[in-house]
PDB file of C-alpha atoms in Angstrom:
ATOM      1  CA  UNK A  45      49.436   9.458 -52.726  1.00 60.00           C
ATOM      2  CA  UNK A  46      50.322  11.285 -49.513  1.00 66.00           C
ATOM      3  CA  UNK A  47      53.642  13.111 -49.605  1.00 86.00           C
ATOM      4  CA  UNK A  48      54.105  12.840 -45.848  1.00 92.00           C
ATOM      5  CA  UNK A  49      53.085   9.681 -43.989  1.00 95.00           C
ATOM      6  CA  UNK A  50      53.317   9.294 -40.241  1.00 96.00           C
ATOM      7  CA  UNK A  51      53.180   6.012 -38.355  1.00 97.00           C
ATOM      8  CA  UNK A  52      51.774   4.715 -36.190  1.00 97.00           C
ATOM      9  CA  UNK A  53      48.535   6.721 -36.071  1.00 95.00           C
ATOM     10  CA  UNK A  54      48.374   6.171 -32.327  1.00 96.00           C
ATOM     11  CA  UNK A  55      50.835   4.859 -29.764  1.00 97.00           C
ATOM     12  CA  UNK A  56      50.315   3.964 -26.125  1.00 97.00           C
ATOM     13  CA  UNK A  57      53.356   3.676 -23.874  1.00 97.00           C
ATOM     14  CA  UNK A  58      53.948   3.085 -20.219  1.00 97.00           C
ATOM     15  CA  UNK A  59      55.929   5.738 -18.411  1.00 97.00           C
ATOM     16  CA  UNK A  60      59.611   5.001 -19.002  1.00 96.00           C
ATOM     17  CA  UNK A  61      58.994   2.838 -22.084  1.00 97.00           C
ATOM     18  CA  UNK A  62      61.079   4.297 -24.932  1.00 97.00           C
ATOM     19  CA  UNK A  63      59.867   4.195 -28.531  1.00 97.00           C
ATOM     20  CA  UNK A  64      60.035   5.965 -31.895  1.00 98.00           C
ATOM     21  CA  UNK A  65      57.611   7.739 -34.210  1.00 98.00           C
ATOM     22  CA  UNK A  66      58.132   7.625 -37.969  1.00 98.00           C
ATOM     23  CA  UNK A  67      57.657  10.232 -40.692  1.00 97.00           C
ATOM     24  CA  UNK A  68      58.299   9.167 -44.279  1.00 96.00           C
ATOM     25  CA  UNK A  69      58.198  11.605 -47.183  1.00 92.00           C
ATOM     26  CA  UNK A  70      58.273  11.519 -50.957  1.00 89.00           C
ATOM     27  CA  UNK A  71      58.983  15.140 -51.904  1.00 77.00           C
ATOM     28  CA  UNK A  72      61.690  15.588 -54.512  1.00 75.00           C
ATOM     29  CA  UNK A  73      63.478  18.638 -53.167  1.00 75.00           C
ATOM     30  CA  UNK A  74      63.478  18.771 -49.376  1.00 81.00           C
ATOM     31  CA  UNK A  75      63.984  22.229 -47.910  1.00 81.00           C
ATOM     32  CA  UNK A  76      63.456  21.182 -44.331  1.00 87.00           C
ATOM     33  CA  UNK A  77      61.601  18.667 -42.180  1.00 92.00           C
ATOM     34  CA  UNK A  78      59.779  19.970 -39.137  1.00 93.00           C
ATOM     35  CA  UNK A  79      58.408  18.312 -36.019  1.00 96.00           C
ATOM     36  CA  UNK A  80      55.591  19.914 -34.047  1.00 96.00           C
ATOM     37  CA  UNK A  81      53.774  18.940 -30.874  1.00 97.00           C
ATOM     38  CA  UNK A  82      50.045  19.603 -30.551  1.00 96.00           C
ATOM     39  CA  UNK A  83      48.116  19.408 -27.290  1.00 96.00           C
ATOM     40  CA  UNK A  84      44.309  19.019 -27.329  1.00 92.00           C
ATOM     41  CA  UNK A  85      42.540  22.291 -28.077  1.00 90.00           C
ATOM     42  CA  UNK A  86      45.769  24.121 -28.914  1.00 93.00           C
ATOM     43  CA  UNK A  87      47.784  25.039 -31.973  1.00 94.00           C
ATOM     44  CA  UNK A  88      50.898  23.092 -32.984  1.00 95.00           C
ATOM     45  CA  UNK A  89      54.080  24.044 -31.174  1.00 94.00           C
ATOM     46  CA  UNK A  90      57.437  23.864 -32.942  1.00 92.00           C
ATOM     47  CA  UNK A  91      59.963  21.264 -31.785  1.00 94.00           C
ATOM     48  CA  UNK A  92      62.712  20.717 -34.388  1.00 91.00           C
ATOM     49  CA  UNK A  93      63.884  21.473 -37.895  1.00 91.00           C
ATOM     50  CA  UNK A  94      66.127  19.053 -39.803  1.00 92.00           C
ATOM     51  CA  UNK A  95      67.680  19.912 -43.148  1.00 88.00           C
ATOM     52  CA  UNK A  96      69.949  17.121 -44.318  1.00 89.00           C
ATOM     53  CA  UNK A  97      70.352  13.365 -44.008  1.00 92.00           C
ATOM     54  CA  UNK A  98      72.321  12.417 -40.932  1.00 95.00           C
ATOM     55  CA  UNK A  99      71.290  15.469 -38.973  1.00 95.00           C
ATOM     56  CA  UNK A 100      70.057  14.993 -35.377  1.00 96.00           C
ATOM     57  CA  UNK A 101      68.412  17.372 -32.893  1.00 95.00           C
ATOM     58  CA  UNK A 102      67.663  16.770 -29.203  1.00 96.00           C
ATOM     59  CA  UNK A 103      65.413  18.395 -26.659  1.00 93.00           C
ATOM     60  CA  UNK A 104      64.897  16.835 -23.232  1.00 94.00           C
ATOM     61  CA  UNK A 105      63.529  13.320 -23.835  1.00 96.00           C
ATOM     62  CA  UNK A 106      63.064  13.853 -27.579  1.00 97.00           C
ATOM     63  CA  UNK A 107      65.564  13.209 -30.360  1.00 98.00           C
ATOM     64  CA  UNK A 108      64.821  13.734 -34.043  1.00 97.00           C
ATOM     65  CA  UNK A 109      66.838  12.137 -36.823  1.00 97.00           C
ATOM     66  CA  UNK A 110      66.675  12.406 -40.612  1.00 95.00           C
ATOM     67  CA  UNK A 111      67.515  10.098 -43.521  1.00 92.00           C
ATOM     68  CA  UNK A 112      66.914  10.670 -47.231  1.00 88.00           C
ATOM     69  CA  UNK A 113      63.406   9.225 -47.053  1.00 91.00           C
ATOM     70  CA  UNK A 114      62.259   9.443 -43.443  1.00 95.00           C
ATOM     71  CA  UNK A 115      62.612  10.996 -40.038  1.00 97.00           C
ATOM     72  CA  UNK A 116      62.290   9.445 -36.610  1.00 98.00           C
ATOM     73  CA  UNK A 117      61.259  11.081 -33.376  1.00 98.00           C
ATOM     74  CA  UNK A 118      62.758   9.015 -30.577  1.00 98.00           C
ATOM     75  CA  UNK A 119      61.213   9.359 -27.136  1.00 97.00           C
ATOM     76  CA  UNK A 120      63.420   8.163 -24.286  1.00 97.00           C
ATOM     77  CA  UNK A 121      61.868   7.281 -20.927  1.00 97.00           C
ATOM     78  CA  UNK A 122      58.652   9.195 -21.664  1.00 97.00           C
ATOM     79  CA  UNK A 123      56.525  10.818 -18.982  1.00 97.00           C
ATOM     80  CA  UNK A 124      52.738  11.369 -18.973  1.00 97.00           C
ATOM     81  CA  UNK A 125      53.302  15.034 -19.872  1.00 97.00           C
ATOM     82  CA  UNK A 126      54.760  13.897 -23.205  1.00 97.00           C
ATOM     83  CA  UNK A 127      51.261  12.791 -24.215  1.00 97.00           C
ATOM     84  CA  UNK A 128      50.257  14.801 -27.294  1.00 97.00           C
ATOM     85  CA  UNK A 129      49.878  14.519 -31.045  1.00 96.00           C
ATOM     86  CA  UNK A 130      53.191  14.830 -32.869  1.00 97.00           C
ATOM     87  CA  UNK A 131      53.073  16.320 -36.353  1.00 97.00           C
ATOM     88  CA  UNK A 132      55.670  16.089 -39.077  1.00 96.00           C
ATOM     89  CA  UNK A 133      55.855  18.561 -41.963  1.00 93.00           C
ATOM     90  CA  UNK A 134      58.127  18.898 -44.972  1.00 90.00           C
ATOM     91  CA  UNK A 135      59.021  21.971 -46.939  1.00 84.00           C
ATOM     92  CA  UNK A 136      59.695  21.274 -50.571  1.00 75.00           C
ATOM     93  CA  UNK A 137      61.273  23.070 -53.478  1.00 68.00           C
ATOM     94  CA  UNK A 138      58.579  24.454 -55.775  1.00 65.00           C
ATOM     95  CA  UNK A 139      57.859  22.945 -59.134  1.00 63.00           C
ATOM     96  CA  UNK A 140      58.310  25.273 -62.094  1.00 61.00           C
ATOM     97  CA  UNK A 141      55.976  28.224 -61.619  1.00 57.00           C
ATOM     98  CA  UNK A 142      54.871  27.038 -58.216  1.00 57.00           C
ATOM     99  CA  UNK A 143      55.682  28.226 -54.727  1.00 61.00           C
ATOM    100  CA  UNK A 144      57.259  26.570 -51.746  1.00 64.00           C
ATOM    101  CA  UNK A 145      54.807  24.948 -49.421  1.00 71.00           C
ATOM    102  CA  UNK A 146      54.722  23.126 -46.137  1.00 81.00           C
ATOM    103  CA  UNK A 147      52.994  19.738 -46.260  1.00 86.00           C
ATOM    104  CA  UNK A 148      51.873  18.154 -42.987  1.00 91.00           C
ATOM    105  CA  UNK A 149      51.406  14.511 -42.104  1.00 93.00           C
ATOM    106  CA  UNK A 150      48.290  13.410 -40.237  1.00 94.00           C
ATOM    107  CA  UNK A 151      50.123  13.019 -36.954  1.00 95.00           C
ATOM    108  CA  UNK A 152      50.798  10.367 -34.318  1.00 97.00           C
ATOM    109  CA  UNK A 153      48.754  10.535 -31.133  1.00 96.00           C
ATOM    110  CA  UNK A 154      50.992   9.525 -28.235  1.00 97.00           C
ATOM    111  CA  UNK A 155      49.583   8.519 -24.875  1.00 97.00           C
ATOM    112  CA  UNK A 156      51.939   7.847 -21.973  1.00 97.00           C
ATOM    113  CA  UNK A 157      50.334   6.094 -19.044  1.00 96.00           C
ATOM    114  CA  UNK A 158      51.713   6.547 -15.507  1.00 95.00           C
TER     115      UNK A 158
ATOM    116  CA  UNK B 181      54.493  38.912 -26.870  1.00 63.00           C
ATOM    117  CA  UNK B 182      50.998  37.839 -27.803  1.00 75.00           C
ATOM    118  CA  UNK B 183      52.219  35.959 -30.889  1.00 92.00           C
ATOM    119  CA  UNK B 184      49.347  34.905 -33.183  1.00 95.00           C
ATOM    120  CA  UNK B 185      45.862  35.791 -31.940  1.00 96.00           C
ATOM    121  CA  UNK B 186      42.739  34.229 -33.437  1.00 97.00           C
ATOM    122  CA  UNK B 187      39.136  35.242 -32.800  1.00 96.00           C
ATOM    123  CA  UNK B 188      36.584  33.916 -32.186  1.00 97.00           C
ATOM    124  CA  UNK B 189      37.634  30.713 -30.446  1.00 96.00           C
ATOM    125  CA  UNK B 190      34.260  29.073 -31.085  1.00 96.00           C
ATOM    126  CA  UNK B 191      31.509  29.858 -33.611  1.00 96.00           C
ATOM    127  CA  UNK B 192      28.304  28.166 -34.699  1.00 97.00           C
ATOM    128  CA  UNK B 193      26.788  29.156 -38.046  1.00 96.00           C
ATOM    129  CA  UNK B 194      23.794  28.126 -40.056  1.00 97.00           C
ATOM    130  CA  UNK B 195      24.226  27.025 -43.656  1.00 97.00           C
ATOM    131  CA  UNK B 196      24.446  30.059 -45.935  1.00 96.00           C
ATOM    132  CA  UNK B 197      25.572  32.519 -43.272  1.00 97.00           C
ATOM    133  CA  UNK B 198      28.767  34.477 -43.685  1.00 96.00           C
ATOM    134  CA  UNK B 199      31.458  35.257 -41.173  1.00 96.00           C
ATOM    135  CA  UNK B 200      35.078  36.299 -40.803  1.00 97.00           C
ATOM    136  CA  UNK B 201      37.734  34.582 -38.734  1.00 98.00           C
ATOM    137  CA  UNK B 202      40.233  37.119 -37.496  1.00 98.00           C
ATOM    138  CA  UNK B 203      43.980  36.586 -37.241  1.00 98.00           C
ATOM    139  CA  UNK B 204      46.526  39.074 -35.958  1.00 97.00           C
ATOM    140  CA  UNK B 205      50.229  38.730 -35.237  1.00 96.00           C
ATOM    141  CA  UNK B 206      52.551  41.123 -33.470  1.00 94.00           C
ATOM    142  CA  UNK B 207      55.873  39.646 -34.589  1.00 88.00           C
ATOM    143  CA  UNK B 208      56.172  41.621 -37.844  1.00 87.00           C
ATOM    144  CA  UNK B 209      56.038  38.376 -39.815  1.00 88.00           C
ATOM    145  CA  UNK B 210      55.788  38.721 -43.585  1.00 88.00           C
ATOM    146  CA  UNK B 211      54.270  35.296 -44.175  1.00 88.00           C
ATOM    147  CA  UNK B 212      50.803  34.391 -42.874  1.00 92.00           C
ATOM    148  CA  UNK B 213      48.597  31.417 -43.634  1.00 94.00           C
ATOM    149  CA  UNK B 214      45.342  29.670 -42.802  1.00 96.00           C
ATOM    150  CA  UNK B 215      44.985  25.920 -42.251  1.00 96.00           C
ATOM    151  CA  UNK B 216      42.039  23.743 -41.468  1.00 97.00           C
ATOM    152  CA  UNK B 217      42.364  20.606 -39.380  1.00 96.00           C
ATOM    153  CA  UNK B 218      39.899  17.752 -39.675  1.00 94.00           C
ATOM    154  CA  UNK B 219      40.001  14.313 -38.004  1.00 87.00           C
ATOM    155  CA  UNK B 220      42.066  11.910 -40.095  1.00 82.00           C
ATOM    156  CA  UNK B 221      42.991  14.624 -42.614  1.00 84.00           C
ATOM    157  CA  UNK B 222      45.802  16.493 -40.927  1.00 86.00           C
ATOM    158  CA  UNK B 223      46.472  20.177 -41.491  1.00 93.00           C
ATOM    159  CA  UNK B 224      45.536  21.461 -44.942  1.00 93.00           C
ATOM    160  CA  UNK B 225      46.554  24.856 -46.300  1.00 92.00           C
ATOM    161  CA  UNK B 226      43.665  27.122 -47.350  1.00 95.00           C
ATOM    162  CA  UNK B 227      45.287  30.431 -48.316  1.00 94.00           C
ATOM    163  CA  UNK B 228      48.545  32.153 -47.603  1.00 92.00           C
ATOM    164  CA  UNK B 229      50.187  35.550 -47.964  1.00 92.00           C
ATOM    165  CA  UNK B 230      53.851  36.463 -48.368  1.00 87.00           C
ATOM    166  CA  UNK B 231      53.272  40.135 -47.571  1.00 89.00           C
ATOM    167  CA  UNK B 232      50.747  42.955 -47.451  1.00 92.00           C
ATOM    168  CA  UNK B 233      48.707  43.078 -50.648  1.00 93.00           C
ATOM    169  CA  UNK B 234      49.789  39.581 -51.768  1.00 92.00           C
ATOM    170  CA  UNK B 235      47.700  36.433 -51.311  1.00 93.00           C
ATOM    171  CA  UNK B 236      47.641  33.024 -52.954  1.00 90.00           C
ATOM    172  CA  UNK B 237      45.647  29.812 -52.821  1.00 91.00           C
ATOM    173  CA  UNK B 238      46.663  26.723 -50.937  1.00 89.00           C
ATOM    174  CA  UNK B 239      45.432  23.161 -51.147  1.00 88.00           C
ATOM    175  CA  UNK B 240      41.734  23.730 -50.262  1.00 94.00           C
ATOM    176  CA  UNK B 241      40.781  27.359 -51.124  1.00 95.00           C
ATOM    177  CA  UNK B 242      37.215  26.878 -52.364  1.00 95.00           C
ATOM    178  CA  UNK B 243      34.599  28.660 -50.253  1.00 95.00           C
ATOM    179  CA  UNK B 244      37.115  30.941 -48.565  1.00 97.00           C
ATOM    180  CA  UNK B 245      38.391  34.445 -49.272  1.00 97.00           C
ATOM    181  CA  UNK B 246      41.328  36.299 -47.780  1.00 97.00           C
ATOM    182  CA  UNK B 247      42.898  39.730 -47.957  1.00 96.00           C
ATOM    183  CA  UNK B 248      46.073  41.219 -46.513  1.00 96.00           C
ATOM    184  CA  UNK B 249      45.849  44.995 -46.145  1.00 96.00           C
ATOM    185  CA  UNK B 250      48.387  45.193 -43.300  1.00 96.00           C
ATOM    186  CA  UNK B 251      51.353  43.114 -42.174  1.00 94.00           C
ATOM    187  CA  UNK B 252      49.614  42.320 -38.877  1.00 96.00           C
ATOM    188  CA  UNK B 253      46.190  41.076 -40.004  1.00 97.00           C
ATOM    189  CA  UNK B 254      45.038  38.213 -42.229  1.00 98.00           C
ATOM    190  CA  UNK B 255      41.283  37.604 -41.980  1.00 98.00           C
ATOM    191  CA  UNK B 256      39.600  34.522 -43.461  1.00 98.00           C
ATOM    192  CA  UNK B 257      36.103  35.036 -44.866  1.00 97.00           C
ATOM    193  CA  UNK B 258      33.405  32.451 -45.406  1.00 96.00           C
ATOM    194  CA  UNK B 259      30.858  34.029 -47.752  1.00 91.00           C
ATOM    195  CA  UNK B 260      28.220  31.264 -47.605  1.00 96.00           C
ATOM    196  CA  UNK B 261      28.997  28.664 -44.968  1.00 96.00           C
ATOM    197  CA  UNK B 262      28.447  24.976 -45.699  1.00 97.00           C
ATOM    198  CA  UNK B 263      28.456  21.980 -43.310  1.00 97.00           C
ATOM    199  CA  UNK B 264      31.642  20.772 -45.054  1.00 96.00           C
ATOM    200  CA  UNK B 265      33.389  23.816 -43.599  1.00 97.00           C
ATOM    201  CA  UNK B 266      32.893  22.529 -40.057  1.00 97.00           C
ATOM    202  CA  UNK B 267      36.458  22.290 -38.829  1.00 97.00           C
ATOM    203  CA  UNK B 268      39.147  23.755 -36.612  1.00 97.00           C
ATOM    204  CA  UNK B 269      40.937  26.634 -38.286  1.00 98.00           C
ATOM    205  CA  UNK B 270      44.502  27.666 -37.508  1.00 97.00           C
ATOM    206  CA  UNK B 271      46.284  30.826 -38.493  1.00 97.00           C
ATOM    207  CA  UNK B 272      50.073  30.661 -38.642  1.00 95.00           C
ATOM    208  CA  UNK B 273      52.806  33.171 -39.381  1.00 92.00           C
ATOM    209  CA  UNK B 274      56.497  33.120 -40.116  1.00 86.00           C
ATOM    210  CA  UNK B 275      59.254  35.669 -40.525  1.00 81.00           C
ATOM    211  CA  UNK B 276      60.532  36.521 -43.974  1.00 64.00           C
ATOM    212  CA  UNK B 277      63.235  34.376 -45.479  1.00 61.00           C
ATOM    213  CA  UNK B 278      60.901  31.629 -46.595  1.00 52.00           C
ATOM    214  CA  UNK B 279      63.374  30.589 -49.217  1.00 51.00           C
ATOM    215  CA  UNK B 280      66.179  30.225 -46.691  1.00 50.00           C
ATOM    216  CA  UNK B 281      64.556  27.207 -45.088  1.00 44.00           C
ATOM    217  CA  UNK B 282      65.443  28.562 -41.686  1.00 52.00           C
ATOM    218  CA  UNK B 283      62.130  29.852 -40.360  1.00 70.00           C
ATOM    219  CA  UNK B 284      59.272  28.047 -38.737  1.00 81.00           C
ATOM    220  CA  UNK B 285      55.551  28.649 -38.425  1.00 89.00           C
ATOM    221  CA  UNK B 286      54.057  30.042 -35.234  1.00 91.00           C
ATOM    222  CA  UNK B 287      50.442  28.939 -34.840  1.00 95.00           C
ATOM    223  CA  UNK B 288      47.475  30.545 -33.153  1.00 96.00           C
ATOM    224  CA  UNK B 289      45.301  28.657 -30.686  1.00 95.00           C
ATOM    225  CA  UNK B 290      42.654  27.831 -33.283  1.00 96.00           C
ATOM    226  CA  UNK B 291      39.024  28.682 -34.050  1.00 97.00           C
ATOM    227  CA  UNK B 292      36.459  25.893 -33.871  1.00 97.00           C
ATOM    228  CA  UNK B 293      33.669  26.422 -36.414  1.00 97.00           C
ATOM    229  CA  UNK B 294      30.469  24.397 -36.621  1.00 97.00           C
ATOM    230  CA  UNK B 295      28.108  24.864 -39.566  1.00 97.00           C
ATOM    231  CA  UNK B 296      24.632  23.443 -39.058  1.00 96.00           C
TER     232      UNK B 296
END
């Protein structure tokens, strides 16, 4: 069972059409939830970190929110340059004898058409 | 700042050949890691290091070796390449304070490896 599940896998929007991406997680001890943006042929680029339920972060047209079981990345009035794959990752408390790790979801590929 | 630099950007190998993917960072980050990214699989952790001289296995370590002799460098070695190792590899680093939950990974641009 995946610990981090992102939906939808792909999303096509018209310019200006707002929507949300979902990241649900099942880790027991959350130490942070991260959103990254990845453009084709490039490495992921950090967007936000959220630590506790109810927390929100904003950057331009993007707003990330967190509940106890999921996070949403809201995109308001998107532009074609927002087209990218958006990755969610969670950092969890280690199990006994283990080490902290960052677990990534498979991503949502967003396409914004002009 | 250059950030995280990976070389080569592209590489084609034949089955059984060996090679090393290089990763260097100039941010004095204690933590460094290697991920592979495959279609439909997301990013999977191969190996990581919390400081010079310390390495540990991630989710998919088989077929890969790492070492960390300096803070700046974290090479990934494939001793006998297999077609299943065809992938895009990312190196990422982070400042110390992993347990604080406050730091984030900075990724390199990636190395695309094809094993024939």
